[in-house]
Short mmCIF file of C-alpha atoms in Angstrom, two decimals:
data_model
loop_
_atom_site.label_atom_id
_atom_site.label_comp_id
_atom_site.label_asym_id
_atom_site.label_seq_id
_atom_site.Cartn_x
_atom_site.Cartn_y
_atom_site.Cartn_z
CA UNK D 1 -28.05 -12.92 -47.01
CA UNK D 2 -29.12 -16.26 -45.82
CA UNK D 3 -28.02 -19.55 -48.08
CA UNK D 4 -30.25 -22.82 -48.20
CA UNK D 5 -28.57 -25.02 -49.08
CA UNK D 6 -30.93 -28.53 -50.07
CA UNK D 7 -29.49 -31.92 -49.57
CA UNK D 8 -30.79 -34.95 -52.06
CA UNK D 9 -29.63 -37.29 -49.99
CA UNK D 10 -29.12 -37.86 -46.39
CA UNK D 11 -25.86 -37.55 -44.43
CA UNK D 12 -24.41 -37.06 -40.91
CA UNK D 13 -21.34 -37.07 -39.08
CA UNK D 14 -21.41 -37.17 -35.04
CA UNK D 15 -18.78 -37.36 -32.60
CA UNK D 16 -18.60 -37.53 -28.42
CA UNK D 17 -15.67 -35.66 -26.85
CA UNK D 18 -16.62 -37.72 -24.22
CA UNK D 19 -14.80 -40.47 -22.33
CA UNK D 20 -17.37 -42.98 -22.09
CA UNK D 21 -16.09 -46.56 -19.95
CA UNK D 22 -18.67 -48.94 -18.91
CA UNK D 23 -19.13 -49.83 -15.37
CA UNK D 24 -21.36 -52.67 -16.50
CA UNK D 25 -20.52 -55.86 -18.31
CA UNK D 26 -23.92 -55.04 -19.77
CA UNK D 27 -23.88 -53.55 -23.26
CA UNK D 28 -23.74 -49.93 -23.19
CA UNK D 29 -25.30 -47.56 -25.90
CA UNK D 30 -22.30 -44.89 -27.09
CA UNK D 31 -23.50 -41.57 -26.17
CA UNK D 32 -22.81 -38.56 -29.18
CA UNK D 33 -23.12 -34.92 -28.67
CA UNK D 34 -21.69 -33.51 -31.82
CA UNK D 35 -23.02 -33.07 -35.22
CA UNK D 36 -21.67 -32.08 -38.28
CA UNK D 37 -21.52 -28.51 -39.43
CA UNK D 38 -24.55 -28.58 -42.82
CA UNK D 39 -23.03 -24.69 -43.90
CA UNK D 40 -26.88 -23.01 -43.68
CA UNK D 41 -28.14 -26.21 -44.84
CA UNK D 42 -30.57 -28.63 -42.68
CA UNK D 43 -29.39 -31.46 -40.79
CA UNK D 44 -31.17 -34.56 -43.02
CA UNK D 45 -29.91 -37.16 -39.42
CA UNK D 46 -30.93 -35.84 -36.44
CA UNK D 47 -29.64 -37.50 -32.88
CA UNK D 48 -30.17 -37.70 -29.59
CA UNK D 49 -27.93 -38.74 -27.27
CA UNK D 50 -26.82 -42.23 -28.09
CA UNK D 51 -29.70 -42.66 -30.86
CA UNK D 52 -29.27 -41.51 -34.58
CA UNK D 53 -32.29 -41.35 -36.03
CA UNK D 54 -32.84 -41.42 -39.59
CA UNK D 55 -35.20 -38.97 -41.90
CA UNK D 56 -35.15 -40.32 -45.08
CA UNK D 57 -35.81 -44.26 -46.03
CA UNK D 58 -33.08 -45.68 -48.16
CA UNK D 59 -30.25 -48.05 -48.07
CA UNK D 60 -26.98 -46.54 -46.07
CA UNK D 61 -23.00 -46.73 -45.28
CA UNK D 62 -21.94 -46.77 -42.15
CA UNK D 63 -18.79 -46.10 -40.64
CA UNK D 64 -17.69 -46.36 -36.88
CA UNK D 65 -14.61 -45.07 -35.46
CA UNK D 66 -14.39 -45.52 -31.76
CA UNK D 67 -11.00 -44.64 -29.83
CA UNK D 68 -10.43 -47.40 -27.54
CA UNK D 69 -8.13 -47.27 -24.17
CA UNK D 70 -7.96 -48.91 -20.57
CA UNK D 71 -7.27 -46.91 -17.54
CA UNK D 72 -5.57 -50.11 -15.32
CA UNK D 73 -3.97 -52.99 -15.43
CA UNK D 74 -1.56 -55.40 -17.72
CA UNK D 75 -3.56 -58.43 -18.81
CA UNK D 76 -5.58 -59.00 -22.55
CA UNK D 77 -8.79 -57.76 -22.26
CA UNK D 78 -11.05 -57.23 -24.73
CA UNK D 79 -13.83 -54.39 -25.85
CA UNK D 80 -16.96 -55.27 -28.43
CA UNK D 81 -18.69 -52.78 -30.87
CA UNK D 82 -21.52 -53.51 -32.86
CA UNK D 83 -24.72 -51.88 -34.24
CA UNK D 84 -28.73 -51.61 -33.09
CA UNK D 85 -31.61 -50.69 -35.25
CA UNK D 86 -34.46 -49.69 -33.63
CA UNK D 87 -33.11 -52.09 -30.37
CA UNK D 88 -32.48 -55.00 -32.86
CA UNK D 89 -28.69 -55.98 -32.32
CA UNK D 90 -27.62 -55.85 -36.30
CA UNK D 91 -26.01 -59.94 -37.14
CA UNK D 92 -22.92 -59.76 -38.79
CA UNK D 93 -21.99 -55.85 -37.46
CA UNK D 94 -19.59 -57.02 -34.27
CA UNK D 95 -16.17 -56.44 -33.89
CA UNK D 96 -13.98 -56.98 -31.16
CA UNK D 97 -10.35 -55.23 -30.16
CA UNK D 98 -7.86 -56.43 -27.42
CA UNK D 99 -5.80 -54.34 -25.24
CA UNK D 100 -2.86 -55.46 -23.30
CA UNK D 101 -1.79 -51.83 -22.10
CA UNK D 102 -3.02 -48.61 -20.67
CA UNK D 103 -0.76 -47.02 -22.91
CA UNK D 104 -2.04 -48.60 -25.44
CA UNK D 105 -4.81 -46.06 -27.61
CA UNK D 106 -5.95 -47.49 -31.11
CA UNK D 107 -9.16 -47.08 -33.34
CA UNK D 108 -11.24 -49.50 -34.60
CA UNK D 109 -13.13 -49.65 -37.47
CA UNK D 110 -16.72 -49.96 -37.61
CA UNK D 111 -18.53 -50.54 -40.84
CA UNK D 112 -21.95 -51.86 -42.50
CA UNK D 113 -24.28 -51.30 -45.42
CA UNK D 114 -27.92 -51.47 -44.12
CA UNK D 115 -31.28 -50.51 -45.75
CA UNK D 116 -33.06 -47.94 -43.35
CA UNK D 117 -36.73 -46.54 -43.37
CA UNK D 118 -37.61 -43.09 -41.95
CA UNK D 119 -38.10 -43.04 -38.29
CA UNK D 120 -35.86 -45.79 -37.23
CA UNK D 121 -32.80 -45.52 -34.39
CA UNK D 122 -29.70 -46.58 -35.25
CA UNK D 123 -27.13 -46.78 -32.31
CA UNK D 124 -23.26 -48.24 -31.42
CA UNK D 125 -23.09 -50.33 -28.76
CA UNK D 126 -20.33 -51.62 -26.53
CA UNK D 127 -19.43 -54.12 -24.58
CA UNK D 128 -16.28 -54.95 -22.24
CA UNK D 129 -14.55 -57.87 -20.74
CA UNK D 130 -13.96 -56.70 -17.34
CA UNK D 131 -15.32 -53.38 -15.79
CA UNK D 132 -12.34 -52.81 -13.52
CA UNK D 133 -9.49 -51.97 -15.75
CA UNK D 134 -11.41 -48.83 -17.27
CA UNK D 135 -11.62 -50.14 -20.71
CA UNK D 136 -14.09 -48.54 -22.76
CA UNK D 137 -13.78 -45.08 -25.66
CA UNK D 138 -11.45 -42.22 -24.77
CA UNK D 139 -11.30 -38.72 -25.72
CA UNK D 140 -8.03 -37.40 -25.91
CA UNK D 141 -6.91 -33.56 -25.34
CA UNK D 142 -3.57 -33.40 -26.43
CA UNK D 143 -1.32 -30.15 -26.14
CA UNK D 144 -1.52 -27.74 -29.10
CA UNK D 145 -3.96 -30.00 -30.96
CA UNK D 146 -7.74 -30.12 -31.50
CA UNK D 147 -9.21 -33.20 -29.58
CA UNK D 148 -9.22 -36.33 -30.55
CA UNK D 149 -13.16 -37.22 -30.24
CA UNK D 150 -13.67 -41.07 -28.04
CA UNK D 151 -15.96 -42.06 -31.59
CA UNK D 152 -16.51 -40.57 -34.90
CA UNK D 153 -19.44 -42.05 -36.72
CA UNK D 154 -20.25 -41.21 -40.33
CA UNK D 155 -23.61 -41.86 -42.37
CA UNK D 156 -24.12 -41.88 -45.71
CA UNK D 157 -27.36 -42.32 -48.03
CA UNK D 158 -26.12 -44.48 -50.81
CA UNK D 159 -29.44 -44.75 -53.13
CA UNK K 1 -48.77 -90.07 -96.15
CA UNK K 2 -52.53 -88.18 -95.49
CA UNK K 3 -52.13 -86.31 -98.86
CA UNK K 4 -51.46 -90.17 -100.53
CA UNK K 5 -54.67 -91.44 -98.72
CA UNK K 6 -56.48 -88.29 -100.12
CA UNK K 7 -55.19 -88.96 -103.50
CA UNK K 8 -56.45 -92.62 -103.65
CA UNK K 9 -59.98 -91.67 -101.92
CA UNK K 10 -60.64 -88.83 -104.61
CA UNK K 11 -59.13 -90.80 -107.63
CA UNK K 12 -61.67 -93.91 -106.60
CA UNK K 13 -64.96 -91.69 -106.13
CA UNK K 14 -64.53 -90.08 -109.17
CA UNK K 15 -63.38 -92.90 -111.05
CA UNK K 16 -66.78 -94.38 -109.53
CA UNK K 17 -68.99 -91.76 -110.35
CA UNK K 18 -67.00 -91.73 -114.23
CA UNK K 19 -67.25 -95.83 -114.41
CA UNK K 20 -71.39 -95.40 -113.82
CA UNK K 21 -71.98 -92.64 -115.65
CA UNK K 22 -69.92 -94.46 -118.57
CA UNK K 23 -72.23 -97.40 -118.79
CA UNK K 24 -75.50 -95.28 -119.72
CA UNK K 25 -75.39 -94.71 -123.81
CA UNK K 26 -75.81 -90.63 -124.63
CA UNK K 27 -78.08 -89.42 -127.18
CA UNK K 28 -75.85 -87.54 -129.56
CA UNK K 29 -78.08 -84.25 -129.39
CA UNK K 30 -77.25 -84.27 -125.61
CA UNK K 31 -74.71 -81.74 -124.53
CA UNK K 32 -72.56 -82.37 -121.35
CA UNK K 33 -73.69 -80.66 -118.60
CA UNK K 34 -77.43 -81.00 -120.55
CA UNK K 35 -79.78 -81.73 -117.27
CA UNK K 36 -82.91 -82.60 -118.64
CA UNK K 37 -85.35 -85.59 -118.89
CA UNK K 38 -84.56 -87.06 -121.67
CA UNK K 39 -80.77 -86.90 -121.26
CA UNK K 40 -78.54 -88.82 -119.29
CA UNK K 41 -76.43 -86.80 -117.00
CA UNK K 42 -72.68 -86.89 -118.51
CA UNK K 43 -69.89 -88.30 -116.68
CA UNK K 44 -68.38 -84.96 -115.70
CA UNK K 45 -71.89 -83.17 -114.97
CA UNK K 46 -72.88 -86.12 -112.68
CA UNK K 47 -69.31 -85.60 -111.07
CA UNK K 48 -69.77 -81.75 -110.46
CA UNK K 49 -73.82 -81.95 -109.34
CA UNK K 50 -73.50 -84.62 -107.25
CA UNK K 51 -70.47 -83.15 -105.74
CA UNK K 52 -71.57 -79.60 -105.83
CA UNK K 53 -75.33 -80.95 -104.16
CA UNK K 54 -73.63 -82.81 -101.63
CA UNK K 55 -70.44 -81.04 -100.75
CA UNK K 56 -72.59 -77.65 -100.59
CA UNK K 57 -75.39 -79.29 -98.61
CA UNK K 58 -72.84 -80.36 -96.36
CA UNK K 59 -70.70 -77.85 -95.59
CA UNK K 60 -73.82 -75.09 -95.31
CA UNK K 61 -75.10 -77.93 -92.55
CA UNK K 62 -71.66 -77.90 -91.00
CA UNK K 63 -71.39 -73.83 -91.39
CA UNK K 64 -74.73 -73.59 -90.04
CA UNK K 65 -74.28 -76.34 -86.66
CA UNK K 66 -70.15 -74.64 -86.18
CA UNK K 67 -72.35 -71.43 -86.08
CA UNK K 68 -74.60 -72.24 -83.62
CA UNK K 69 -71.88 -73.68 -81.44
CA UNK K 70 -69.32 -70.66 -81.70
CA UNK K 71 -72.54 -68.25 -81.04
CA UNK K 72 -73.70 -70.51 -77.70
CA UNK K 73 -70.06 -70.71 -76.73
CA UNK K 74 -69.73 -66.49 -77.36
CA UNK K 75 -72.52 -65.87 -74.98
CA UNK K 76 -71.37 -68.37 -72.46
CA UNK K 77 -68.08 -67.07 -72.67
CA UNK K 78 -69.02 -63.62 -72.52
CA UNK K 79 -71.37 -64.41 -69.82
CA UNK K 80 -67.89 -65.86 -67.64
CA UNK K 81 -66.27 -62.64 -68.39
CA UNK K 82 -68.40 -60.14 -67.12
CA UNK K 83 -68.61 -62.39 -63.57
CA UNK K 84 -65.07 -62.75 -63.71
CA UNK K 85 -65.07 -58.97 -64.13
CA UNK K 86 -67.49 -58.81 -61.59
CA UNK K 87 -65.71 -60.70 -59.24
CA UNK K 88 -62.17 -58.53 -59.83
CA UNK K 89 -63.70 -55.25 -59.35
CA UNK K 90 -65.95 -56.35 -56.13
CA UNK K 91 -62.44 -57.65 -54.82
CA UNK K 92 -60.27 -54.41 -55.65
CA UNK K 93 -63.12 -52.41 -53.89
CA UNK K 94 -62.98 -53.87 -50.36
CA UNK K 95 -58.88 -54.16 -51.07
CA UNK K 96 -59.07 -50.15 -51.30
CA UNK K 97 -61.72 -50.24 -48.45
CA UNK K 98 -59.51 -52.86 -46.14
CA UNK K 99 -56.44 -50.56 -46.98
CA UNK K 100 -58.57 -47.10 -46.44
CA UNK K 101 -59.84 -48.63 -43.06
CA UNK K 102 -56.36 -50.03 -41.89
CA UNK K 103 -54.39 -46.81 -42.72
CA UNK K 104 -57.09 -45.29 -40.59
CA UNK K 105 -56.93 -47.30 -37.92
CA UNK K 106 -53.51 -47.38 -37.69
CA UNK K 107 -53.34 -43.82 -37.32
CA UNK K 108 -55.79 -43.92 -34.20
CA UNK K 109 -53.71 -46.74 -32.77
CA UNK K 110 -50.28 -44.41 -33.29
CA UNK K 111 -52.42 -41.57 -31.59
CA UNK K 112 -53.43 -43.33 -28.98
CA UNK K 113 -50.01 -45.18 -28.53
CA UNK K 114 -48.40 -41.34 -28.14
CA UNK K 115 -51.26 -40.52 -25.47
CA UNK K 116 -50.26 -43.24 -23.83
CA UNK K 117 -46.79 -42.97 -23.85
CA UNK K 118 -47.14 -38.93 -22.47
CA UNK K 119 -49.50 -40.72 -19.43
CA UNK K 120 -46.68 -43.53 -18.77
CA UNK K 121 -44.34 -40.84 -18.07
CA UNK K 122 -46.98 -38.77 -15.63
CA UNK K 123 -47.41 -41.76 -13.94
CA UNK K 124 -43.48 -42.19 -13.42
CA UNK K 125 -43.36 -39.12 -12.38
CA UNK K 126 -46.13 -38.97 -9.91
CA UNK K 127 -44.76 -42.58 -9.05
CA UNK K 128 -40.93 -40.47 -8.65
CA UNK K 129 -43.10 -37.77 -6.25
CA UNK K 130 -44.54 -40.72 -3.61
CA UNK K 131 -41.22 -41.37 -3.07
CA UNK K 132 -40.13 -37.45 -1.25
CA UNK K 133 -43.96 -37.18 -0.35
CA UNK K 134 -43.94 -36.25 3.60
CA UNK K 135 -46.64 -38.74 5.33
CA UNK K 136 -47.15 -41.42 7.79
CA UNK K 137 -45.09 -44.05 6.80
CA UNK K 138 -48.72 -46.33 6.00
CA UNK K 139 -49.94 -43.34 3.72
CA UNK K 140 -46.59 -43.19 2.04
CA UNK K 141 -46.58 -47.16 1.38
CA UNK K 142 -50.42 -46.68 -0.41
CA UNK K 143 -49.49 -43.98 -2.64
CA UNK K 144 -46.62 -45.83 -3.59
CA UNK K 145 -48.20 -49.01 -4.41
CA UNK K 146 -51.12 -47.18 -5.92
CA UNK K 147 -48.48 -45.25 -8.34
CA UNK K 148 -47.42 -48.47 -9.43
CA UNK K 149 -49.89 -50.05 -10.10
CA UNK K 150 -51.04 -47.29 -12.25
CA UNK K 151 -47.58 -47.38 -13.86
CA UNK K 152 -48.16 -50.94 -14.62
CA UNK K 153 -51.65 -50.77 -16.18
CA UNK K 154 -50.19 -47.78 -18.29
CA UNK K 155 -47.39 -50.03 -19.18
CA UNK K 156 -49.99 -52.96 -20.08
CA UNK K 157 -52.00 -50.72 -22.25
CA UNK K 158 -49.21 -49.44 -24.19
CA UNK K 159 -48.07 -53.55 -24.66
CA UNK K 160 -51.75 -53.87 -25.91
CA UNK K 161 -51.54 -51.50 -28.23
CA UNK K 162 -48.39 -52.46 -29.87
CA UNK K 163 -49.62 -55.61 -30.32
CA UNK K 164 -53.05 -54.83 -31.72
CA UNK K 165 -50.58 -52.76 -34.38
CA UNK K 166 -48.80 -55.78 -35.12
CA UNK K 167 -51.86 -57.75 -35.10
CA UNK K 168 -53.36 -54.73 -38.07
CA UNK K 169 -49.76 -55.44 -39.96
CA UNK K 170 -50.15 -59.23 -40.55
CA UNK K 171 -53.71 -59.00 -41.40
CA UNK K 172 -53.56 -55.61 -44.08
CA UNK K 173 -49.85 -56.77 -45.21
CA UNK K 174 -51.11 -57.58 -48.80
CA UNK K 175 -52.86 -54.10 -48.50
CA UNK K 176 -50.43 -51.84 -47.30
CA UNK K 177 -47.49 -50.64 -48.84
CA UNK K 178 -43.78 -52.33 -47.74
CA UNK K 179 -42.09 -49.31 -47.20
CA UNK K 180 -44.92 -48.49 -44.55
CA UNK K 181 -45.16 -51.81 -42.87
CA UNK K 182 -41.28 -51.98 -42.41
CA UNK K 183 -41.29 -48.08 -41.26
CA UNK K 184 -44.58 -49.18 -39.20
CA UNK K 185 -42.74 -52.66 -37.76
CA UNK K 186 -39.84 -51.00 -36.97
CA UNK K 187 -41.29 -48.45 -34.51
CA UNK K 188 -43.31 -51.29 -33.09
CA UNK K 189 -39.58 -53.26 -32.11
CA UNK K 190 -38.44 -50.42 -31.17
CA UNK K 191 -41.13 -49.27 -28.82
CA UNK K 192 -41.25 -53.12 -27.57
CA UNK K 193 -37.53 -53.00 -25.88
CA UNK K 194 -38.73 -49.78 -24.11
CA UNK K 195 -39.69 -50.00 -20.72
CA UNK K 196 -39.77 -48.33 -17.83
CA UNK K 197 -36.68 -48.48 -15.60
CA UNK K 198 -35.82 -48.03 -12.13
CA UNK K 199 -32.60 -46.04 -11.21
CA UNK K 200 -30.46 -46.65 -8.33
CA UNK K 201 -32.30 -43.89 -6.44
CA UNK K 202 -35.23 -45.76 -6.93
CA UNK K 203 -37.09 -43.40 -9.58
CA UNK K 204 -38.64 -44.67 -12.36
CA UNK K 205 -37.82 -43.36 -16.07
CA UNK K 206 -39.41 -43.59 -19.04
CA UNK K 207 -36.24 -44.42 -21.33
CA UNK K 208 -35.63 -42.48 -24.44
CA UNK K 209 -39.21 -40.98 -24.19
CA UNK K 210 -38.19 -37.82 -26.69
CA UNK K 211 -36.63 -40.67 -29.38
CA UNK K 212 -40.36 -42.92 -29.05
CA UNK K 213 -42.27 -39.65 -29.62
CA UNK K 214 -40.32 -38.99 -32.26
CA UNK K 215 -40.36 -41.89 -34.04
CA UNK K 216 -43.93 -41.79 -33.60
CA UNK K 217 -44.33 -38.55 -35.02
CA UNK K 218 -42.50 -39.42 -38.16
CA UNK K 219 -44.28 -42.52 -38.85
CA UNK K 220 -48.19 -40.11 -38.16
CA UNK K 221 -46.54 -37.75 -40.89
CA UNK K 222 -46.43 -41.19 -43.29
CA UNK K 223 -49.69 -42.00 -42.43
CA UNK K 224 -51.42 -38.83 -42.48
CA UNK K 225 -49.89 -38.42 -46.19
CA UNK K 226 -52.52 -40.92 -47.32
CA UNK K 227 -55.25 -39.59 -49.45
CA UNK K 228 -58.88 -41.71 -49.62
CA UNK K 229 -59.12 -39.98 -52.99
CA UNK K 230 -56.28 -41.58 -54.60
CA UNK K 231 -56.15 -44.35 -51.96
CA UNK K 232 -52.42 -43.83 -52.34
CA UNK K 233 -49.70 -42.03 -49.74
CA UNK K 234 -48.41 -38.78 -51.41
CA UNK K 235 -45.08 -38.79 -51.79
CA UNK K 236 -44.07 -36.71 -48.67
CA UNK K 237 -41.18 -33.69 -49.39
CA UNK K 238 -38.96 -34.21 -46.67
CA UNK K 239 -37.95 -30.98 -45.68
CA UNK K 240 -34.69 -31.03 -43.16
CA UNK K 241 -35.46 -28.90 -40.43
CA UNK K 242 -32.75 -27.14 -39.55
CA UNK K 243 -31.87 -27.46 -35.96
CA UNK K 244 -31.21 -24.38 -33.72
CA UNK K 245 -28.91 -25.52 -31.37
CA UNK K 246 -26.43 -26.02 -34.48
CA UNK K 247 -26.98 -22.70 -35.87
CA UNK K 248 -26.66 -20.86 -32.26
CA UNK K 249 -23.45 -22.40 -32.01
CA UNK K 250 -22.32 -21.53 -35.48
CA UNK K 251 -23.27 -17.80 -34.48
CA UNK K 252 -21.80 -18.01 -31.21
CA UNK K 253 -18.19 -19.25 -32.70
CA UNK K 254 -18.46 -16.42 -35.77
CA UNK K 255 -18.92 -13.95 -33.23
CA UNK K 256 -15.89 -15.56 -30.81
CA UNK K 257 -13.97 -15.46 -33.93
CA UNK K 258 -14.85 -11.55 -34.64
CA UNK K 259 -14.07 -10.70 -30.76
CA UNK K 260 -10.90 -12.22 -31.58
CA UNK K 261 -10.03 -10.35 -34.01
CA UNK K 262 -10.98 -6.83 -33.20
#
């Protein structure tokens, strides 16, 4: 027996398991490839690659999670996220981390509240201070564990 | 101090019209409000006639001219209201006609802006062929230039037709709906930062082609809702279609999970 299952309002959760560094000091779009599981329902944000792209008008939360890392080297450097709406960098949405260390793995929080109509492309971008050190969003396999995903992003409806 | 004024003016006229009357002798057989030739109008009947003549003749003069004003004033009034009417409903027709026309032609413009993005990609990739084409070196160098300059005229008319959409959003904006001009301007800055890139190989590619298509294709479903009946968009259902590649994988790990178990 097949469940539909109908969704007021829209929500998504995506994820890359992905190691994504720039090799630009360009900004970089984050690329996703997972989407939440909707349990026989309907996906009401679809995506494609780096590009959510929203169904429903209304006003939203979002909340960014990227895993940040460097591959090389010992000195501060730092890494930018921020959000784009249909290729509009979003004021007020930037934050910036600094890493010292390659061992050094934290997240950083992303977060806005934004009004969005139907049809427009919301995106994370990043940007780094150097391109040499390997800074950028890692996804981590550790033993025994599921993996740790380079960025979780979550999308809510609010209205 | 009007009501003291009021008092002293009626006290004096009557006390006038008493003070005349007074001086006349009455015949005794004379009754007071007697009006007759050989009687001499009383005190108190030449106070109510005279008042009762003049104050009636008056007023019916004054209710008569107020009359005639109020009645001119009615019609001209009334005439003002039907061309302000007039002019309302004459004004609400062409706004339904300017916002019937520019839903229309905003839905050619999005179909032709789709066409054109599906011929910007041919041309990249008929530009992408000159390049592992086997000819003279000369030939070779004409296709290629020929390619791109058809990639750039493509590229032109798509500009063009972004901004004639822009152009059909400032002039209809007190026409259209918000929700459709922010849906409609949004599309239009995103389609703006697209462009046509050149990789390292030297290929060109149309960037994020299936995302402009889409977003294209969500924003024809908006328009195409509109109804020249009700000169209103119907409020579209949005139905979540579910995507496949979710529920192959959902089938594929239920049945990974089963082998697993057996």
């Amino acid at each position: 027996m097949t469940v539909t299952r109908e969704y007021k309002k829209a929500f998504g959760q995506f994820s890359s398991n992905r190691t994504q560094r720039p090799n630009t000091l360009h900004p970089v779009e984050i690329e996703l490839d997972s989407q939440e599981e909707v349990a026989g329902g309907a996906h009401s944000i679809d995506f494609e690659k780096g590009d959510i792209i929203l169904k429903q008008s209304g006003m939203y939360l979002l909340i960014a999670c990227p895993q940040v890392g460097k591959t090389r080297g010992t000195n501060n450097r730092w890494i930018d996220f921020w959000v784009r709406i249909n290729n509009v960098d979003l004021p007020n949405s930037t934050i910036r981390r600094v890493i010292s260390d390659s061992q050094e793995k934290d997240v950083v929080l992303l977060n806005i509240v934004t009004h969005l109509n139907k049809g427009d492309t919301l995106s994370i971008m990043m940007a780094v201070e150097v391109e040499s050190e390997g800074l950028g969003i890692e996804a981590i396999e550790p033993d025994k564990e599921p993996t740790i995903p380079s960025v979780i992003v979550t999308l809510v409806q609010l209205d | 101090m009007s009501v003291a004024v009021f008092v002293v003016l009626t006290s004096s006229v009557v006390s006038f019209h008493l003070a005349f009357a007074s001086s006349a002798e009455l015949p005794t057989e004379c009754g007071v409000f007697e009006y007759n030739e050989n009687c001499e109008l009383s005190p108190v009947a030449h106070l109510v006639y005279g008042d009762v003549v003049i104050a009636g003749g008056l007023s019916t003069f004054l209710a008569l001219l107020f009359h005639h004003f109020t009645h001119k004033n009615m019609l001209k009034i009334d005439g003002v209201i039907k061309r302000v009417d007039g002019i309302i409903q004459s004004q609400e027709e062409m706004r339904i006609r300017r916002k019937d026309y520019s839903v229309q032609h905003l839905k050619n413009l999005f179909q032709s802006l789709l066409f054109t993005t599906s011929i910007i990609r041919r041309s990249c990739s008929n530009y992408n062929l000159t390049l592992t084409v086997h000819a003279d070196p000369e030939k070779q160098q004409w296709l290629r230039s020929t390619s791109l300059s058809k990639l750039q005229s493509d590229q032109a008319v798509m500009a063009r037709l972004l901004q004639t959409i822009r152009n059909v959003l400032v002039s209809e904006s007190d026409v259209l709906e918000p929700d459709v001009i922010n849906q409609t301007e949004g599309v239009c800055t995103y389609l703006t930062a697209i462009s046509v890139e050149q990789k390292a190989d030297g290929t060109m590619q149309f960037q994020k082609y299936e995302v402009c298509r889409m977003k294209i294709q969500y924003l024809m479903e908006q328009l195409q809702a509109y109804s020249v009946e009700s000169h209103s968009f119907t409020e579209i259902m949005t139905q979540f279609t579910p995507l496949e590649r979710f529920k192959a994988s959902k089938n594929e790990a239920e049945s990974a999970i089963k082998g697993v178990k057996s």
